[in-house]
Each structure stands twice: as structure tokens, then as C-alpha cells.
Coordinates of C-alpha atoms and ligand atoms in Angstrom, one line a residue:
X18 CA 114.1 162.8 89.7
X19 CA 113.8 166.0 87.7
X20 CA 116.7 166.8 85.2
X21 CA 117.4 170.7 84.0
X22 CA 115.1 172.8 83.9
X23 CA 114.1 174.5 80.7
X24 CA 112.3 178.1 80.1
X25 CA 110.2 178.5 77.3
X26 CA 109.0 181.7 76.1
X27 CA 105.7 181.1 74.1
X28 CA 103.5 178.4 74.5
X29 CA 102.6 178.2 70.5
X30 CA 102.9 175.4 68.3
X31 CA 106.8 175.4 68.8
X32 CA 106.4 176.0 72.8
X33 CA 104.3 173.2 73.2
X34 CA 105.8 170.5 71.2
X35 CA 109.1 171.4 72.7
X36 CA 107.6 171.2 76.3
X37 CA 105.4 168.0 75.8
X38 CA 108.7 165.7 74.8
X39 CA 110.7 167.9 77.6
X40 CA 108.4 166.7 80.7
X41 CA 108.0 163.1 78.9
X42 CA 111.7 162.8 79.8
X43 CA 111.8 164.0 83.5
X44 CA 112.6 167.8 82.2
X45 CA 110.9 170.5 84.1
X46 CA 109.6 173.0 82.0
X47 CA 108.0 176.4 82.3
X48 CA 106.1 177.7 79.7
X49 CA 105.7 181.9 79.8
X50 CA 103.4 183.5 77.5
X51 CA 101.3 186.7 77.3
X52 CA 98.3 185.1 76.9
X53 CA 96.5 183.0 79.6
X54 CA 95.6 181.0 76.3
X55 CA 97.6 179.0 73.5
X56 CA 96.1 180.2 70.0
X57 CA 95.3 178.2 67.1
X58 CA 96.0 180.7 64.6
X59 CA 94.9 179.1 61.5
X60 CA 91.3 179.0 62.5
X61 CA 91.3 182.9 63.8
X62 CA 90.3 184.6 60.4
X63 CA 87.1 182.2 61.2
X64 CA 86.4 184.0 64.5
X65 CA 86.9 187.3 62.6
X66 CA 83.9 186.5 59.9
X67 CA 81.8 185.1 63.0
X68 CA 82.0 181.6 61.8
X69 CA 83.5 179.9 65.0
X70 CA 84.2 181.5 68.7
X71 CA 87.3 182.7 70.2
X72 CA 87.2 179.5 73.0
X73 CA 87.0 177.2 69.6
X74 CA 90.5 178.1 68.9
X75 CA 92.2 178.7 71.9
X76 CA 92.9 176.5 74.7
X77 CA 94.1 177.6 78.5
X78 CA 97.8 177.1 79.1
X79 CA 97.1 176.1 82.8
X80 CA 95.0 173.5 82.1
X81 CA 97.8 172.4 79.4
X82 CA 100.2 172.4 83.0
X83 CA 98.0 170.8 84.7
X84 CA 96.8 167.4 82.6
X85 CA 100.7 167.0 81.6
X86 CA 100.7 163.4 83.9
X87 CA 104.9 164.1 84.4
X88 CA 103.8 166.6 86.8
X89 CA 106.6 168.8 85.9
X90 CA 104.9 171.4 83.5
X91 CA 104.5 174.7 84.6
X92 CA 102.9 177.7 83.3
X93 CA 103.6 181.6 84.4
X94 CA 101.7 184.5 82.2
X95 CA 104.0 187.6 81.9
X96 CA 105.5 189.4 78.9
X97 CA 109.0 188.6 78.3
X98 CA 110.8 191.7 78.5
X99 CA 114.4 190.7 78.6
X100 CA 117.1 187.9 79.3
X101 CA 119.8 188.0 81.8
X102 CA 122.3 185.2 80.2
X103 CA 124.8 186.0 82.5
X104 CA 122.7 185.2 86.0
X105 CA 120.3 182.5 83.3
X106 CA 117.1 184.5 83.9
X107 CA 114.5 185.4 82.0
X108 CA 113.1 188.9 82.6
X109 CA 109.2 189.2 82.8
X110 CA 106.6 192.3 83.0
X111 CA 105.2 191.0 85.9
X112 CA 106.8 189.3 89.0
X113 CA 110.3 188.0 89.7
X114 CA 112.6 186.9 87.0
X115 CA 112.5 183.3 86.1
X116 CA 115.6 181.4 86.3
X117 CA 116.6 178.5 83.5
X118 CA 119.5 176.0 82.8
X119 CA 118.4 175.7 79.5
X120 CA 116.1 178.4 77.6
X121 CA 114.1 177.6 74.0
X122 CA 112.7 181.0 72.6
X123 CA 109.3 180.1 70.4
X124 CA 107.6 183.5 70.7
X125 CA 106.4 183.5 67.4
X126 CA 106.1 187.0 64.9
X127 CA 104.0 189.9 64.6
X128 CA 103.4 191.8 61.5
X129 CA 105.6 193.6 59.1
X130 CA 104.6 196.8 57.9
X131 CA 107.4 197.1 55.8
X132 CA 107.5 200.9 57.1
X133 CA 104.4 201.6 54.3
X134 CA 103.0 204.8 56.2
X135 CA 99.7 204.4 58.0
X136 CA 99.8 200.7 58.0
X137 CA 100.7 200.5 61.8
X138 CA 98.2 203.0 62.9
X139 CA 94.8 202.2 60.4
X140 CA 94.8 198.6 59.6
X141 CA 93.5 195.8 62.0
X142 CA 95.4 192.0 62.5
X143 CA 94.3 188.8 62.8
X144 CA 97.0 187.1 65.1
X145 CA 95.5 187.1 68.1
X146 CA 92.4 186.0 69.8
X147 CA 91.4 189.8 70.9
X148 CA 92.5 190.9 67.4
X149 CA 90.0 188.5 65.5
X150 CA 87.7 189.8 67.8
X151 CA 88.0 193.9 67.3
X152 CA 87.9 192.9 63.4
X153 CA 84.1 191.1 63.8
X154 CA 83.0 194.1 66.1
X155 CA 84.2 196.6 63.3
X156 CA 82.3 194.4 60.6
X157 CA 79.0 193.5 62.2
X158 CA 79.0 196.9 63.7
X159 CA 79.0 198.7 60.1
X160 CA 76.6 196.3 58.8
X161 CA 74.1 197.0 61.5
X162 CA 74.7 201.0 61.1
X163 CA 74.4 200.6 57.2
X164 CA 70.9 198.6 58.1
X165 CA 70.1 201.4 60.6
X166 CA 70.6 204.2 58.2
X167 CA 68.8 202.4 54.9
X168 CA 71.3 204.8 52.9
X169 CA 71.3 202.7 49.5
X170 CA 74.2 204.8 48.5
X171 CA 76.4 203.6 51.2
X172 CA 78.2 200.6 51.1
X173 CA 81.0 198.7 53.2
X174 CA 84.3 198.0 52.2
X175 CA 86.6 195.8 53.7
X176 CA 90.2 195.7 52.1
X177 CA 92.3 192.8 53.1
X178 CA 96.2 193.5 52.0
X179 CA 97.6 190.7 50.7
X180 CA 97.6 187.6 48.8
X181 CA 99.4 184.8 50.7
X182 CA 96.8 182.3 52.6
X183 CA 95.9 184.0 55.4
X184 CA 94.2 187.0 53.1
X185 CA 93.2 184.4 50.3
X186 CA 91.7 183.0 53.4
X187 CA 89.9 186.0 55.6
X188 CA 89.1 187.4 52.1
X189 CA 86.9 184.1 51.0
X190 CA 85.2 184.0 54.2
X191 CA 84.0 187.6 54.3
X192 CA 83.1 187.0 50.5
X193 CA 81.0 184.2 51.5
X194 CA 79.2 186.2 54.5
X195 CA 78.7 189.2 51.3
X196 CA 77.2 186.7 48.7
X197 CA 75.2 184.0 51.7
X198 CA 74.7 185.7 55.0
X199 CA 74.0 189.0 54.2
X200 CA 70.9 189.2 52.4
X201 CA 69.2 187.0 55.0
X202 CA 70.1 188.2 57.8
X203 CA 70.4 192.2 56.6
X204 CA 67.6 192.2 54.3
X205 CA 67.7 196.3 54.5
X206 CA 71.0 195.9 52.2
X207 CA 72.0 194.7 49.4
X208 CA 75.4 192.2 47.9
X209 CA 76.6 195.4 46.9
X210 CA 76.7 197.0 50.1
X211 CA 79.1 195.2 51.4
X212 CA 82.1 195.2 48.7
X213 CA 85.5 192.5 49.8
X214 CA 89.1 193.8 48.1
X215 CA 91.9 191.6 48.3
X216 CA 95.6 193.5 47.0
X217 CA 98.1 191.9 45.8
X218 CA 101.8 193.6 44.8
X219 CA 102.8 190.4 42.9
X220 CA 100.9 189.2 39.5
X221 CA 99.6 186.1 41.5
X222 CA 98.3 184.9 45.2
X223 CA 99.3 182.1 46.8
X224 CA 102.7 182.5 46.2
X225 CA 104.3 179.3 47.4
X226 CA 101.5 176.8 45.5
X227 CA 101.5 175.5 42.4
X228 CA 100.3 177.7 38.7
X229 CA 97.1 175.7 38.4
X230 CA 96.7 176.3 42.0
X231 CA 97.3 179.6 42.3
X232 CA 94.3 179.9 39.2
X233 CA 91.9 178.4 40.5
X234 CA 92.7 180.3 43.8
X235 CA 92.0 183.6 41.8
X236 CA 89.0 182.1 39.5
X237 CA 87.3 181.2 42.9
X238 CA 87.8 184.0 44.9
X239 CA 85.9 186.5 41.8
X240 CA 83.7 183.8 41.4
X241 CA 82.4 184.7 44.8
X242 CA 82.4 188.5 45.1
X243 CA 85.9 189.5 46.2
X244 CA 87.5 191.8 44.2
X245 CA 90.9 190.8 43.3
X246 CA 93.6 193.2 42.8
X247 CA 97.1 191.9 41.3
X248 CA 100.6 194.3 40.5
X249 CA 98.8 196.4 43.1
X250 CA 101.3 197.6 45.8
X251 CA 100.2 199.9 49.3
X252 CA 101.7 202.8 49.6
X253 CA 99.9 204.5 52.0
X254 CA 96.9 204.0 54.9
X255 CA 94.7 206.5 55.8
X256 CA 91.7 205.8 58.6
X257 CA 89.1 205.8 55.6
X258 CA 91.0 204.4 52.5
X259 CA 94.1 203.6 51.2
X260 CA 96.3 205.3 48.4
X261 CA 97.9 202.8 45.7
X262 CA 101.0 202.9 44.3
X263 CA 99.5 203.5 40.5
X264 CA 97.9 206.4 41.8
X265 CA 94.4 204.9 42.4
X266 CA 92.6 205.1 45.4
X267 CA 90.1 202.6 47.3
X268 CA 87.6 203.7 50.2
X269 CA 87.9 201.4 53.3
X270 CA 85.9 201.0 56.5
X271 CA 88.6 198.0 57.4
X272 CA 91.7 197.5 56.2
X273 CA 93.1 194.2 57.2
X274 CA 96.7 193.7 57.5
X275 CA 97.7 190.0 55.9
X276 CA 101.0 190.7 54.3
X277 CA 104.3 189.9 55.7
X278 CA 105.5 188.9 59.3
X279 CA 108.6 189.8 61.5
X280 CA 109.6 189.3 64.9
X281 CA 107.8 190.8 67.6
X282 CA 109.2 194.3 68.7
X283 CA 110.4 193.4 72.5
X284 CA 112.7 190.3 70.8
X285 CA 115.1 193.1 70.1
X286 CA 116.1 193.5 73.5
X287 CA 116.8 190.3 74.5
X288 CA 120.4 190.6 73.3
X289 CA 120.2 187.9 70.3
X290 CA 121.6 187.8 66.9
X291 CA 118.9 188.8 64.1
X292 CA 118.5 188.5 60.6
X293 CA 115.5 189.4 57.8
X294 CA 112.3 190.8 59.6
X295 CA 114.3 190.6 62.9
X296 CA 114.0 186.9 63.2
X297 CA 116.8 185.4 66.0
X298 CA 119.5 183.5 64.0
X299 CA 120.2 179.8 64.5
X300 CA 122.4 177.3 63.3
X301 CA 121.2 173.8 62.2
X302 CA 120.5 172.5 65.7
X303 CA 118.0 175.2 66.0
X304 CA 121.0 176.8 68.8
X305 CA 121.1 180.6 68.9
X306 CA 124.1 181.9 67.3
X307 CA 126.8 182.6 69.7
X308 CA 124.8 181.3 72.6
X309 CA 125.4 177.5 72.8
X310 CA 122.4 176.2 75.1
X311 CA 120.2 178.5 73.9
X312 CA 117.7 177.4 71.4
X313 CA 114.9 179.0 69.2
X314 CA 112.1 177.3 67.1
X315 CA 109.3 177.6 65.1
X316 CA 108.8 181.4 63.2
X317 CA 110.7 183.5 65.5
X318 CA 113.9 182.0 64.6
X319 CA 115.5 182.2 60.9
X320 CA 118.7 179.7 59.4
X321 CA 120.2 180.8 56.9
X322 CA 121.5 177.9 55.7
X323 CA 118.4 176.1 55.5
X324 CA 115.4 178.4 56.1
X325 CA 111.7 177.0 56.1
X326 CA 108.5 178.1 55.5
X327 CA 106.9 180.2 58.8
X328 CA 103.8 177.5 58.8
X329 CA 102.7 175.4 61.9
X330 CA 104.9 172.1 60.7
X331 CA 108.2 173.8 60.6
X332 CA 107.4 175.1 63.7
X333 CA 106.1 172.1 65.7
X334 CA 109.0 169.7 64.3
X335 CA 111.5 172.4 65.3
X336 CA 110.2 172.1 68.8
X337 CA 110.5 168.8 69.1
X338 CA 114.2 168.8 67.1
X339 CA 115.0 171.2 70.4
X340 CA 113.5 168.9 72.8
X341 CA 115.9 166.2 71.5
X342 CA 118.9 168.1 71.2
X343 CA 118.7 169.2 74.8
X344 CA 118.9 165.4 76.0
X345 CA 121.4 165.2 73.5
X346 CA 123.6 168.0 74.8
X347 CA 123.0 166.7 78.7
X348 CA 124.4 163.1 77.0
X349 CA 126.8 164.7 75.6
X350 CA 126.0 163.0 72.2
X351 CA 126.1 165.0 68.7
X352 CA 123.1 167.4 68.6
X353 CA 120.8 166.5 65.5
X354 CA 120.4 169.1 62.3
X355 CA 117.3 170.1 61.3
X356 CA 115.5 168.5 58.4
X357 CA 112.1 169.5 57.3
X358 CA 109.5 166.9 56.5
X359 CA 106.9 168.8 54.3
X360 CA 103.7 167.2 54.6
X361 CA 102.0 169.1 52.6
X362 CA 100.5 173.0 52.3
X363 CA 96.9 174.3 51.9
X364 CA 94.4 176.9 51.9
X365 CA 90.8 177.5 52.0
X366 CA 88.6 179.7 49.8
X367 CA 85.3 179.0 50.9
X368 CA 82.7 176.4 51.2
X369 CA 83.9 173.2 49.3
X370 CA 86.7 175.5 47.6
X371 CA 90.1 174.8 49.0
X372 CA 93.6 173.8 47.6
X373 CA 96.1 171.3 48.6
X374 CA 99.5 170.3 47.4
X375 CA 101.2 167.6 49.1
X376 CA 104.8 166.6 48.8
X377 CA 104.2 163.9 46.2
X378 CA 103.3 165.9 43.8
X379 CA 99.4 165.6 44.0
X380 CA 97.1 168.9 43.8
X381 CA 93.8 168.6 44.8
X382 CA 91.3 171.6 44.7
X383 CA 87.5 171.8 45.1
X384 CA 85.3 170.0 47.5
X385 CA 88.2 167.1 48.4
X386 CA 90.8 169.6 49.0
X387 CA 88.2 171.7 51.3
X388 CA 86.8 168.3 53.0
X389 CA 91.1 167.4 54.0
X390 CA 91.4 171.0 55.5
X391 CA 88.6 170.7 57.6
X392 CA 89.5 167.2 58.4
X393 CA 93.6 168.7 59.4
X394 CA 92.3 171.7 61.1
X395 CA 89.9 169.7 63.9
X396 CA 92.0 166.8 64.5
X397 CA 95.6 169.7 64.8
X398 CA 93.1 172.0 67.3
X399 CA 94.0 171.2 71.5
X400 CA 91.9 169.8 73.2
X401 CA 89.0 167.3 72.6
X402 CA 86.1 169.5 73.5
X403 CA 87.9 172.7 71.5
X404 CA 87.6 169.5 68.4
X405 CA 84.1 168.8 68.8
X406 CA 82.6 172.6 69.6
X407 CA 84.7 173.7 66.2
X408 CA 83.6 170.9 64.9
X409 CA 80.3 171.7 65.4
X410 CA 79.8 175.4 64.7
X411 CA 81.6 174.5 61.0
X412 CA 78.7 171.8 60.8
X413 CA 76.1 174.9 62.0
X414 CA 78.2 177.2 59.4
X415 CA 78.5 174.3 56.1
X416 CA 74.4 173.6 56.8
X417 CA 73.0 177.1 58.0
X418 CA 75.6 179.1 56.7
X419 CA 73.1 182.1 56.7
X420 CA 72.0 182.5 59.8
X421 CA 75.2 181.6 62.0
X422 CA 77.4 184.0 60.4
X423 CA 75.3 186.7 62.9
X424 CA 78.8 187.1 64.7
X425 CA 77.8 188.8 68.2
X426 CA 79.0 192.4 68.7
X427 CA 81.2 193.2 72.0
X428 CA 82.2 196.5 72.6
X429 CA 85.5 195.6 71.4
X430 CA 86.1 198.0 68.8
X431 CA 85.9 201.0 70.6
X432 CA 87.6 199.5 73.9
X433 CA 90.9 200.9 75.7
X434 CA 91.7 197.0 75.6
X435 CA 92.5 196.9 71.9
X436 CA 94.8 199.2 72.0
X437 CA 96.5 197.9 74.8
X438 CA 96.5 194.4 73.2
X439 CA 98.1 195.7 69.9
X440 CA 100.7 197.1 72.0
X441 CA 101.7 193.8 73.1
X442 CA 102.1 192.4 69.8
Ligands
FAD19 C1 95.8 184.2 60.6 C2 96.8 183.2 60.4 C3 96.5 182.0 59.7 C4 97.5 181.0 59.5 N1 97.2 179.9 58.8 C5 98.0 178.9 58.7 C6 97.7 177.6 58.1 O1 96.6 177.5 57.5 N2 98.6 176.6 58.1 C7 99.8 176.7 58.7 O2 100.6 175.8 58.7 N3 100.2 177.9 59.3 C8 99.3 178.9 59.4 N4 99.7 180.1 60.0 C9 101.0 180.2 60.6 C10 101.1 179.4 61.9 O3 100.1 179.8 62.7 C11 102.5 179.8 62.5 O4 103.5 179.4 61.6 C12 102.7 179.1 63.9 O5 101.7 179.5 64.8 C13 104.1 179.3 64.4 O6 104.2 178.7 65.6 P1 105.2 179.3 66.7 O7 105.1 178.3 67.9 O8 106.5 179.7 66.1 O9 104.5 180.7 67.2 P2 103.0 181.0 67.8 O10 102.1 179.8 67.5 O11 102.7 182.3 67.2 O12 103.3 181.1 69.3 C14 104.1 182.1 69.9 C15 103.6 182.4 71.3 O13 104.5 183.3 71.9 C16 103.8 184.2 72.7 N5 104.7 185.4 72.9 C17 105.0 186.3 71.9 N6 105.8 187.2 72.5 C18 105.9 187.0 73.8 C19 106.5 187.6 74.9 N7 107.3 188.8 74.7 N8 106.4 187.1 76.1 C20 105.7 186.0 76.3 N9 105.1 185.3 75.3 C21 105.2 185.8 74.1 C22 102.5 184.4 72.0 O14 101.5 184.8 72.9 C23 102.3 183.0 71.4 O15 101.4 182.2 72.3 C24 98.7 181.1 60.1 C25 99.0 182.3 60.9 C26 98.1 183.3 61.0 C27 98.4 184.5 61.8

């Protein structure tokens, strides 16, 4: 017999966990997302430097429904576009509304522009499968028209804006294409051609790691090609380069977007309290402010009290504090507050350079560090054969790094698509 049933808005990390120990208990859950697809965003800046495919990190939300053995998983694709509390009914961009008893909000964030002109409109994301995508196009598409043209004046610059790990990360990889890919597979240019900034406003990257850390982090990343800029703030975005708050100036034929997260745009009318970067408020049960039996996880949601780092842990122990405090509430037992168990944070910088710091007060860097992110990263990814094909194009990329970083060109960047797909985030 099935007990309530529960809405979830976003099958992410949160979504997921939530739903998996909601059906284990004779819940019936509904998962709504935009995407057909959950999205293993860790691994996208991968897809965007053409080391791994967009199926490697994604897996189909149906399928998800339809291998969860309870039989009461469910999955509808629509944009959320509001919530009726009053009738319990979640409003959707396509089809009729969906009605809950209970409803957990895990939609995840977008980016923050932090109102810096130009940012919206002339820089490129990686937070979503289509996104990585448009960013590969735009790269292997200038590489082949600098090749075409043999212009030994003209180079390519990517700027990457932002020093936490996801541009520590996309800035390594593209590095790493500059200094091994490119002149075997584009012997009509040079290193130089292709020319990887990373900007920083703060005098350091990797903010949350450790000083030795956050060195070697910096030491690496010049070590192989990308030009580091600390103390240097955005101030404005044009379509072909980007002004600097000291005055300076730096061409760009990409600028990608890696500083600073918020709550996607359409969260602010669903009628729920929000704090910093529009994130939903929740109290230590991971409840919605003024709305008991309404819950929100993973980075969406913000507490005060006892905020957390917007990472994949937080988000997926969240999910599964919600999942309990539902069968809590229907036993009418005290709801449980959220603790975060920190197992550790890390980043990659390229081949055999990573860092890790785990809770015990061990740093590890270099080839070890890189060898446990690889190792976290396929065993964390859905679904066995998603593990063993990103398994094996990381293989293809560690031992033939050269010639597998030829990432495939769509006609992404110049498709109506994009646009539409930025609109939704
Ligand atoms: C490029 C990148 C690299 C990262 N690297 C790391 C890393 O190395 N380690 C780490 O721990 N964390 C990393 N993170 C952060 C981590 O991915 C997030 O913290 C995590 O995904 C949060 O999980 P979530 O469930 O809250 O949201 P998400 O996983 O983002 O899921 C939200 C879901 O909600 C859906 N959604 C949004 N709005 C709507 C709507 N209106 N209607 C319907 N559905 C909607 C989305 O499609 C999505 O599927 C990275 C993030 C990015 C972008």
C-alpha cells in the first residue's frame, strides 16, 4: 500500500537521493525536471574540453523510474513554473498541474552574475549538458578557422572567470588540450595560438582549501600554460574581450562564466521565503520557512543557522535527511536536524595534478590526489555503463591524450537551441 505522495522538483543529486529512500518506504514519488536527463555536473567541464561525451555524464530520468523495483517512481519532464500551496499543486510549462501531499524542492542554482554588465549576455556556462556542449563547438570551431586561415598573428583566447574549482578545473583541462593536443592534432598552429586566462578577484584560488593547497593549485596551473590572474575583478563583458577593474583589458573569443551561483530565476515565483543569491530559506529540518511540509535540499536551499558548502555531499545527505523527516512527520516523531558529514573536498588540475583535503586533516596533491578523484568521480557517476564508458574515454584521454581531445563539432554554437536552453536556466 502506497503512503503520501511526494513531488519533487529536480531530479539532481538532492532529487534523487530524496526519492530513492522515499519509494524504498512505500512513498510514491514524482520526480519533475527540465531535462529528460539527470546531470553529473562535476564531470561537464570534461565534455566542454572534448575529453568525455555528454551520455558519459548524464543518465535518463525514465530509465531511473523505471529500474526503481518499488514500482512507485515516477518521472514527468516540464519546467516548474509555480506552486499552488493552497490546492497542493505544482504548476508545470507543459500539461496539467501535478498534485502532492508532500513537496521537496531540489532544483538546484544557476549562475550569478552579480549584475557585472555583459556577463549575462557574452559569457558561456557549464551547468548543463547543452551548455558544455555550445562551449566545445565555440572552441574546436576557432581552432579549426585559426588552422584554416594559417594567420600566425592570430591566436585564441579563452578567459575562464573565476578561481573556485570549477574554473581551476575547466581552466586545467583547456590548458592541457593548449600544451598536449594541440600541436598534434593542429599542427598549422602553434602553443601560443591558443592562450587559457583564468581571473581571479581574491589574492588566491581555491578558496575553501588549505594554503599549501591553494599553492600548488596556482604553481600547477602556470606550470602548464594558463595564465593566472589574482586581485583581478570583471567589470565589464563585451562579445570580444573583457574590461578589468584596474583598467586593463584582455581579448576573448570565450569567456566562461565560473564565478558565483544563485537560485534559478523562475524560483522567485514560487511564493517561498529567500535569502543570499535567492536561495529558499529552511530551518534545520531542511522545512521551508513558514511552510511546514514543505522541504528543500541540496543548493537551492540556504540555513542560516548552519549553512554548508553548495557541493554534491551537502546536497545528497540533505536529500536523504528529507526523505527521513517525511516518515518522521507521517509518525509523528521529532523531525531530525541537519548535520553535515564532510567527507572530504577536491579538485583537479590536470593529468596526475589534483588536490584533496579530507576531514582528518590529510592533504594530498599530485598523482595520489588525481588517482582518488578519478577513482570518486566513476564509482559517484549513475549508472553502470555511464561508469565504464567514462571510465574508458578517461583511459583513451590519460594514454592518448593527443589525439582524443578532437572533440566533434555540432552546430551547436550557432543554433536557436542554445539560446532557448540558456533561457531555461
Ligand atoms: C561545472 C560544475 C562542477 C562541479 N564540480 C563539483 C565537484 O567537483 N564536487 C562537488 O561536490 N560538487 C561539484 N559541483 C557542485 C555540484 O554539482 C552541486 O552542488 C550539486 O549538483 C547540487 O545538487 P542539487 O541536487 O542541489 O542540484 P542539481 O544537481 O543541480 O539538480 C537540480 C535539478 O533541478 C532541475 N531544475 C532546475 N530548475 C527546474 C525547474 N524550474 N523545473 C524543473 N526542474 C528544474 C535541473 O534540471 C536539475 O536536474 C559542480 C558544479 C558545476 C556546475
Amino acid at each position: 500500500m502506497s503512503e503520501s505522495r511526494v513531488v519533487i522538483i529536480g531530479g539532481g543529486f538532492a532529487g534523487l537521493h530524496a526519492a530513492r529512500a522515499l519509494t524504498a518506504t512505500g512513498h510514491e514519488v514524482t520526480i519533475i525536471d527540465r531535462h529528460a536527463y539527470t546531470t553529473f555536473q562535476p564531470l561537464l567541464y570534461q565534455v566542454a574540453s572534448g575529453g568525455l561525451n555528454p551520455g558519459d555524464v548524464t543518465y535518463s530520468l525514465r530509465r531511473w523510474a523505471s529500474n526503481d523495483s518499488s514500482h512507485l517512481a515516477s518521472f514527468r519532464r516540464a519546467t516548474v513554473t509555480g506552486i499552488d500551496f493552497d490546492n497542493k499543486q505544482v504548476i508545470v510549462s507543459r500539461g496539467k498541474p501535478v498534485s502532492y501531499d508532500k513537496l521537496v524542492i531540489t532544483a538546484g542554482v544557476g549562475a550569478n552574475y552579480f549584475g557585472i554588465p555583459g556577463a549575462a549576455e557574452n559569457t558561456k556556462l557549464i551547468y548543463t549538458r547543452g551548455q558544455a556542449l555550445e562551449v566545445r563547438d565555440i572552441i574546436f570551431t576557432g581552432l579549426e578557422l585559426m588552422a584554416a586561415q594559417g594567420d600566425p598573428n592570430k591566436r585564441f583566447t579563452a578567459v575562464v572567470v573565476g578561481g573556485g574549482p570549477t574554473g581551476v578545473e575547466t581552466a586545467g583541462a583547456l590548458a592541457e588540450m593548449k600544451t598536449q593536443a594541440l600541436p598534434v592534432l593542429y599542427p598549422e598552429t602553434t602553443v601560443d595560438t591558443f592562450h587559457v586566462v583564468l581571473v581571479e578577484m581574491s589574492d588566491r584560488l581555491l578558496s575553501p582549501f588549505d594554503r599549501r593547497l591553494q599553492r600548488y593549485t596556482h604553481r600547477e596551473l602556470s606550470r602548464i600554460g594558463v595564465d593566472v590572474r589574482l586581485n583581478t575583478a570583471v567589470k565589464e563583458v563585451f562579445p570580444d574581450h573583457v574590461e578589468l577593474a584596474d583598467g586593463g583589458t584582455l581579448d576573448s573569443d570565450i569567456v566562461i562564466w565560473a564565478s558565483g551561483v544563485a537560485a534559478h530565476r523562475a524560483v522567485s515565483d514560487w511564493g517561498l521565503p529567500q535569502g543570499r543569491g535567492g536561495r529558499v530559506l529552511v530551518d534545520n529540518t531542511q522545512q521551508v520557512i513558514g511552510r511546514p511540509g514543505v522541504y528543500a535540499a541540496g543548493d537551492v536551499c540556504l540555513c542560516e543557522e548552519n549553512p554548508v558548502p553548495q557541493l554534491a555531499q551537502p546536497a545528497i545527505q540533505q536529500g536523504q535527511l528529507v526523505a527521513r523527516n517525511i516518515i518522521n512527520a507521517e509518525k509523528a516523531l521529532p523531525l531530525e536536524e541537519f548535520s553535515y558529514i564532510d567527507k572530504g573536498t577536491m579538485a583537479t588540475i590536470g593529468r596526475n595534478a589534483a588536490v584533496v583535503q579530507l576531514p582528518n586533516g590529510i592533504k594530498l596533491t599530485g598523482f595520489a590526489a588525481w588517482a582518488m578523484w578519478v577513482a570518486v568521480h566513476l564509482m559517484t557517476l549513475l549508472g553502470g555503463r555511464n561508469r565504464i564508458t567514462a571510465m574508458i574515454n578517461m583511459l583513451v584521454r590519460y594514454f592518448a591524450w593527443p589525439k582524443s581531445a578532437a572533440g566533434i563539432i555540432g552546430d551547436f554554437a550557432d543554433s536557436p537551441a542554445t539560446l532557448a536552453a540558456r533561457e531555461d536556466d
